[in-house]
PDB file of C-alpha atoms in Angstrom:
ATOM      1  CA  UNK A   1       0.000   0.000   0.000  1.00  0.00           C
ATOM      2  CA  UNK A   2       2.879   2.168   0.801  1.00  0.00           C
ATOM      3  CA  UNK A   3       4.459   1.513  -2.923  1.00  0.00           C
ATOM      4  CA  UNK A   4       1.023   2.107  -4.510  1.00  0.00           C
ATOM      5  CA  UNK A   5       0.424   5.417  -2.780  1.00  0.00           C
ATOM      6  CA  UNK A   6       3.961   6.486  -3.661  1.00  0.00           C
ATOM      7  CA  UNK A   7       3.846   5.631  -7.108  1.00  0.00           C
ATOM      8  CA  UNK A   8       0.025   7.427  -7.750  1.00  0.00           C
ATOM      9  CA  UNK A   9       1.874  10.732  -7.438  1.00  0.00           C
ATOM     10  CA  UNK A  10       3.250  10.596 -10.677  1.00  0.00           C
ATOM     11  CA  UNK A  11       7.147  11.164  -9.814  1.00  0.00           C
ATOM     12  CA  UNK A  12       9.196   8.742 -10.511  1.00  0.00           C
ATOM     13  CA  UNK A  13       9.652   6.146  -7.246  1.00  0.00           C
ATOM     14  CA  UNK A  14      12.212   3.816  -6.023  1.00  0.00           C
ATOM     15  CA  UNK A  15      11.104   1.615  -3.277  1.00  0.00           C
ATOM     16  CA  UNK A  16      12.243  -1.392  -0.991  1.00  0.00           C
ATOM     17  CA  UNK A  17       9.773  -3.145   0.918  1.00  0.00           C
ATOM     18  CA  UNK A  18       9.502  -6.903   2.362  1.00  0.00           C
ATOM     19  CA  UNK A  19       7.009  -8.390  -0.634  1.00  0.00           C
ATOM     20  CA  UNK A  20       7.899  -5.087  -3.253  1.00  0.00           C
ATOM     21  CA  UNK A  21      10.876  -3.499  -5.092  1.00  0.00           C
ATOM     22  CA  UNK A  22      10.137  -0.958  -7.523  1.00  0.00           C
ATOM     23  CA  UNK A  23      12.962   0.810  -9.165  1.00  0.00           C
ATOM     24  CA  UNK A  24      12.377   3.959 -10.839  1.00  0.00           C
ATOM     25  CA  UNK A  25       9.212   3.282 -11.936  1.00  0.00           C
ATOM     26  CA  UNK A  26       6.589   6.324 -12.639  1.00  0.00           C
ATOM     27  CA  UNK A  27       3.134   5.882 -12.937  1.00  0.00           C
ATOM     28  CA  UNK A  28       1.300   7.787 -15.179  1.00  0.00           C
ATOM     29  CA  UNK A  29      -1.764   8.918 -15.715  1.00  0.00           C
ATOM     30  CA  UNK A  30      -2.370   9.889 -11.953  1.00  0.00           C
ATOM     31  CA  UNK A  31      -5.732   9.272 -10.137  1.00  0.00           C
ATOM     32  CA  UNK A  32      -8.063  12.534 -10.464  1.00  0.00           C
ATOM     33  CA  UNK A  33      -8.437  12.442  -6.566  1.00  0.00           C
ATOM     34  CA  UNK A  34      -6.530  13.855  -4.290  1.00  0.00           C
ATOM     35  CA  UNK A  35      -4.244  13.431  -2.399  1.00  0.00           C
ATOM     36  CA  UNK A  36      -4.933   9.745  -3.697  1.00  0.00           C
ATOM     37  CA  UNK A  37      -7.317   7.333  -4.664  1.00  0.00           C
ATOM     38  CA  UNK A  38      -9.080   6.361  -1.376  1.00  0.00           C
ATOM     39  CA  UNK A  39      -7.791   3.093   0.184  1.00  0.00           C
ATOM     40  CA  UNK A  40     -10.395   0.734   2.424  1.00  0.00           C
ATOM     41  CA  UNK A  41      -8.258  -2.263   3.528  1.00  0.00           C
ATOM     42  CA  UNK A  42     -10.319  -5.818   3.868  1.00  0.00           C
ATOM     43  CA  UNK A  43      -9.806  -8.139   6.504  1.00  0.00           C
ATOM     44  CA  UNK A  44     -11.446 -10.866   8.763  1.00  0.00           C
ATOM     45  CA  UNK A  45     -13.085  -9.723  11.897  1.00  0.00           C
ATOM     46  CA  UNK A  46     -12.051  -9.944  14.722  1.00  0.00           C
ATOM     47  CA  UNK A  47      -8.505 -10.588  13.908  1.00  0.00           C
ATOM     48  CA  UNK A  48      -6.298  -7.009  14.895  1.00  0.00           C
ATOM     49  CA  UNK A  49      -3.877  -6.870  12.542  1.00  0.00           C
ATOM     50  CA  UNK A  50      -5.558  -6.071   9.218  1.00  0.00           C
ATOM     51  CA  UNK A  51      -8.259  -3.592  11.155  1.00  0.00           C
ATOM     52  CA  UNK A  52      -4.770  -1.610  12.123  1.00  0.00           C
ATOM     53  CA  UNK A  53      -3.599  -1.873   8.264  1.00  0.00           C
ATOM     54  CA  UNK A  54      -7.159  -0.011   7.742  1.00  0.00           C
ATOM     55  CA  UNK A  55      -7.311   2.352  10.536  1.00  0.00           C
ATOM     56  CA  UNK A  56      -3.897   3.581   8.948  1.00  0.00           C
ATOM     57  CA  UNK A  57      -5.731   4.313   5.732  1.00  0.00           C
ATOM     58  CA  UNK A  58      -8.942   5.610   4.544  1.00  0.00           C
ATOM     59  CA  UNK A  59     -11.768   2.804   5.036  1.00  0.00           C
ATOM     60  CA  UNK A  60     -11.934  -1.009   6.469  1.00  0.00           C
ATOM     61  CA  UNK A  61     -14.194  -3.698   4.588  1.00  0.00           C
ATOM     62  CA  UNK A  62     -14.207  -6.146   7.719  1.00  0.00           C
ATOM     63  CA  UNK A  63     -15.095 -10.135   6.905  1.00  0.00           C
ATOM     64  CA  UNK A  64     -17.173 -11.046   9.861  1.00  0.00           C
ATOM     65  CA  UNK A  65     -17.974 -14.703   9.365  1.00  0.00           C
ATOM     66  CA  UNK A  66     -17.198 -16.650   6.437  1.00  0.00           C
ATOM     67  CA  UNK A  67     -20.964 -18.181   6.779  1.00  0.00           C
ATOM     68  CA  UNK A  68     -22.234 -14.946   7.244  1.00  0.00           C
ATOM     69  CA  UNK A  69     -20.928 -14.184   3.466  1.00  0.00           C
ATOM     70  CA  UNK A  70     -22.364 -17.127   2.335  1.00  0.00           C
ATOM     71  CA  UNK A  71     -26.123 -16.443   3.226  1.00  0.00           C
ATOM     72  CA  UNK A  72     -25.643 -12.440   2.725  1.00  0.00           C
ATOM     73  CA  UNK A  73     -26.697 -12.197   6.197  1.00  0.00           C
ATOM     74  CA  UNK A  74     -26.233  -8.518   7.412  1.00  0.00           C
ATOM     75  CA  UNK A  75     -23.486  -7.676  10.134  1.00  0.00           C
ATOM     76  CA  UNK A  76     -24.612  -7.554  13.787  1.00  0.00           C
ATOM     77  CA  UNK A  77     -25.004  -3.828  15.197  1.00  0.00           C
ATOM     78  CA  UNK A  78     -22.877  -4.836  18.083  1.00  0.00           C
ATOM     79  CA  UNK A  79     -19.856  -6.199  16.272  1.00  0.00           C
ATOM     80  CA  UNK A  80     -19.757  -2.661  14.144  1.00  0.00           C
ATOM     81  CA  UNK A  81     -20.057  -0.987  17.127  1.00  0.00           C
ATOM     82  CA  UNK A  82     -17.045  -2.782  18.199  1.00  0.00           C
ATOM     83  CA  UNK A  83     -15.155  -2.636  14.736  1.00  0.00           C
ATOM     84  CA  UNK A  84     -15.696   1.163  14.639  1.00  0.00           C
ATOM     85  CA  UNK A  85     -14.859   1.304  18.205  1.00  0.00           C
ATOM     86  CA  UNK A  86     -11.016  -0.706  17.630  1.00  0.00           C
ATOM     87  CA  UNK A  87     -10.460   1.372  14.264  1.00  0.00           C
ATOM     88  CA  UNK A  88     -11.347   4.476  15.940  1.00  0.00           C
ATOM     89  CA  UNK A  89      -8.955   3.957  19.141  1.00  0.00           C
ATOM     90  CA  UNK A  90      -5.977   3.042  15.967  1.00  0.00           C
ATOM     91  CA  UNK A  91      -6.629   5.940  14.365  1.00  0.00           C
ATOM     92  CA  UNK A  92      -6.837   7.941  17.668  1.00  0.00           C
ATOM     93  CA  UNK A  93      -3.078   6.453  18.941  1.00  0.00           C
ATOM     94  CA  UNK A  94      -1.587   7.152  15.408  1.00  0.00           C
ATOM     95  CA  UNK A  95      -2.846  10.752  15.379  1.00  0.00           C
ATOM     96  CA  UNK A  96      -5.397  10.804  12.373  1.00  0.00           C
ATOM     97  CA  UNK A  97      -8.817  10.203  14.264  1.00  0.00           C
ATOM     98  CA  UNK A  98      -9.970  13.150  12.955  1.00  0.00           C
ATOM     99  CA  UNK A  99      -9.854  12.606   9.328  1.00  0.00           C
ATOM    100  CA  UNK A 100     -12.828  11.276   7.046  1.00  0.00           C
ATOM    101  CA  UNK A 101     -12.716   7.374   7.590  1.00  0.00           C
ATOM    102  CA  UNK A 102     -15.258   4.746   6.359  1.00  0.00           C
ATOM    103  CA  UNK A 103     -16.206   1.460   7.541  1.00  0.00           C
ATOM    104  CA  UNK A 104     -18.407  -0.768   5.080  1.00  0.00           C
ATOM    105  CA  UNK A 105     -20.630  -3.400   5.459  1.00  0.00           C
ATOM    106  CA  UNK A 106     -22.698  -5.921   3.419  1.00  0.00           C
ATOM    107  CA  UNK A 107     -25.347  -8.027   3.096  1.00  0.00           C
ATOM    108  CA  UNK A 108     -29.041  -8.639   2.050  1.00  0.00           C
ATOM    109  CA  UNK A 109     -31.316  -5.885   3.096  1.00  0.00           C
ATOM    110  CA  UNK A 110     -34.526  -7.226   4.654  1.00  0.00           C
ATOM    111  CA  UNK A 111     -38.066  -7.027   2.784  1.00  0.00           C
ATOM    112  CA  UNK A 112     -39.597  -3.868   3.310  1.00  0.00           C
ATOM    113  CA  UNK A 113     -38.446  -0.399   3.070  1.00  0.00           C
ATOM    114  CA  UNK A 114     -39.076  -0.384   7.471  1.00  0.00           C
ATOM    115  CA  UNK A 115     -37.269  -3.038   8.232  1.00  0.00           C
ATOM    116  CA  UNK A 116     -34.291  -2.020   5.418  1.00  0.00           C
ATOM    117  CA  UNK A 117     -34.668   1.609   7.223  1.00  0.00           C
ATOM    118  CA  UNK A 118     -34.433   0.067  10.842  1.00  0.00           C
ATOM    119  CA  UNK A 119     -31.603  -2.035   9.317  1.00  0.00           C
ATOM    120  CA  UNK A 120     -29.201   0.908   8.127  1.00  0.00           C
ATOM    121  CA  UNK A 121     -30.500   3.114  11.099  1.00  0.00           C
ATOM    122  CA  UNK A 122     -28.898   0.787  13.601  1.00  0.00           C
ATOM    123  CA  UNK A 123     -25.400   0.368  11.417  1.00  0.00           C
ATOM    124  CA  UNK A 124     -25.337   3.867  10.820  1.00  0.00           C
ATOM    125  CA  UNK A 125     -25.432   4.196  14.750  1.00  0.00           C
ATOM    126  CA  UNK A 126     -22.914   1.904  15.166  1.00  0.00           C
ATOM    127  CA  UNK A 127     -20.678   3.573  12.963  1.00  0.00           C
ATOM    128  CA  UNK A 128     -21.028   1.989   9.212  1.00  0.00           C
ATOM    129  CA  UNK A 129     -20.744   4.709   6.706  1.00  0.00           C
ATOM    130  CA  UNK A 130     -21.332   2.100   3.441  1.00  0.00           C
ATOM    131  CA  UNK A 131     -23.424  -0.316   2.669  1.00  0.00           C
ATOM    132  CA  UNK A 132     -22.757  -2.894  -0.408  1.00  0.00           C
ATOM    133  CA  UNK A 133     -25.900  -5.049  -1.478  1.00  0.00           C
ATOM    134  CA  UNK A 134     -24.851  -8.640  -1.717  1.00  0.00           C
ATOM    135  CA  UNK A 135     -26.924 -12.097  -2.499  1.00  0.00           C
ATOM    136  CA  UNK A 136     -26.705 -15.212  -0.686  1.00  0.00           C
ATOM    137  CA  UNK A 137     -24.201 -17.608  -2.665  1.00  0.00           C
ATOM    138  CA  UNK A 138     -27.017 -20.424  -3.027  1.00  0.00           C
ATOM    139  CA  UNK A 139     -29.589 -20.781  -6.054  1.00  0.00           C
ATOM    140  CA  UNK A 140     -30.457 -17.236  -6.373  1.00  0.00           C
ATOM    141  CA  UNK A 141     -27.469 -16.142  -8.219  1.00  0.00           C
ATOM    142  CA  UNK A 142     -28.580 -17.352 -11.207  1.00  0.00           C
ATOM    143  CA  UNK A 143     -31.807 -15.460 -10.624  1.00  0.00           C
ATOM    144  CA  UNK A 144     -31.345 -11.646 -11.150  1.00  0.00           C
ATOM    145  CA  UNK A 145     -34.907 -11.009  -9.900  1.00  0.00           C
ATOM    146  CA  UNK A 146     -34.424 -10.554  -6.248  1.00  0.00           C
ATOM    147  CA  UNK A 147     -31.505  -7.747  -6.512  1.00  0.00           C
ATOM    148  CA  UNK A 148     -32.912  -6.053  -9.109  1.00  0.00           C
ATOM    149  CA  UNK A 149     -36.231  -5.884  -6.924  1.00  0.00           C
ATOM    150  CA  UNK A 150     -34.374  -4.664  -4.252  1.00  0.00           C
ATOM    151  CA  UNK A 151     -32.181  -1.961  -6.609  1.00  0.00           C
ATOM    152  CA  UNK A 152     -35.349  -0.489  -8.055  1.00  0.00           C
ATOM    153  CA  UNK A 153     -37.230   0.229  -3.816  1.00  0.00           C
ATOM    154  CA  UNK A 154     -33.538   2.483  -4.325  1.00  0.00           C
ATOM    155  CA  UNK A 155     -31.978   3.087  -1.213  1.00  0.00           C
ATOM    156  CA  UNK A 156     -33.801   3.322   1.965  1.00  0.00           C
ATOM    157  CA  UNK A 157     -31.644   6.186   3.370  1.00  0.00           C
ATOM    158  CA  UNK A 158     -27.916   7.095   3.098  1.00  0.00           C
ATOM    159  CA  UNK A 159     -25.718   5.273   5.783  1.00  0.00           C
TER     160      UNK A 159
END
C-alpha cells in the first residue's frame, strides 16, 4: 500500500519493501483524486492486525464470518459498534482520528423499506458509513430477480 500510494503521485519512485521493489518506476496517468485514490483495507473480523492496516488508511471492509458471506446475512449492530470502536482507538493512537474514515458493510437488506430503514438506522449508529448489497451464494445467483427488486425500492436512506 505504501508503494502504490507512492507511485500514484506521478514522480518517478524507487522503493524497498519486504514483498515489493520498484525501481524507478513512474506511474502515469495519476488518479483525479486527491491526495490519492481512497484506500479501504479488507480483513477478517475480529482478527487485529488487518483492522490496524485499515485504521492507517482511509476505510476497512471487515469479513465477519465466512458463513455470514455465504447467506448475505447482514453484520450484527454490536460487532460494528465494536469494529468502529477498535479502528477508531488506531486511528486515535496514530494521530489521524480526525480525518474522514469509512467502515463498510454488506449483506441482504430485509423485505420492506421499514425493516431495510431500521436495518441501516442501527449500522449507521454503530458507525457503518457504506453499505454494499450482496446475495446469498445459493440458487439465487442465477436469478437476477431478487436484486434487481431490491435496486429499483432504491436506497432506503444514506448510511
Amino acid at each position: 500500500l505504501a508503494a502504490r500510494d507512492l507511485l500514484w503521485s506521478g514522480e518517478p519512485v524507487t522503493f524497498r519493501g519486504e514483498h515489493v521493489t520498484i525501481d524507478d518506476v513512474a506511474f502515469r496517468p495519476v488518479p483525479v483524486q486527491r491526495p490519492r485514490v481512497p484506500v479501504w483495507v479488507g480483513g477478517n473480523w475480529p482478527n487485529k492486525a488487518p483492522m490496524r492496516r485499515a485504521a492507517r488508511w482511509d476505510g476497512a471492509v471487515p469479513n465477519v464470518d465466512p458463513s455470514a458471506e455465504l447467506d448475505a446475512r447482514p453484520p450484527d449492530p454490536a460487532t460494528v459498534r465494536a469494529q468502529h470502536a477498535f479502528l477508531q482507538r488506531c486511528r486515535d493512537e496514530a494521530g489521524n482520528g480526525h480525518k474522514p474514515f469509512d467502515l463498510a458493510v454488506s449483506g441482504m437488506s430485509p423485505a420492506g423499506m421499514d425493516a431495510t430503514q431500521d436495518l441501516f438506522g442501527s449500522l449507521e449508529e454503530a458507525g457503518a458509513t457504506w453499505w454494499q448489497e450482496c446475495m446469498p451464494w445459493d440458487e439465487r445467483l442465477d436469478r437476477a430477480g431478487p436484486i434487481l427488486r431490491r435496486a429499483e425500492q432504491g436506497p432506503a436512506r444514506d448510511i
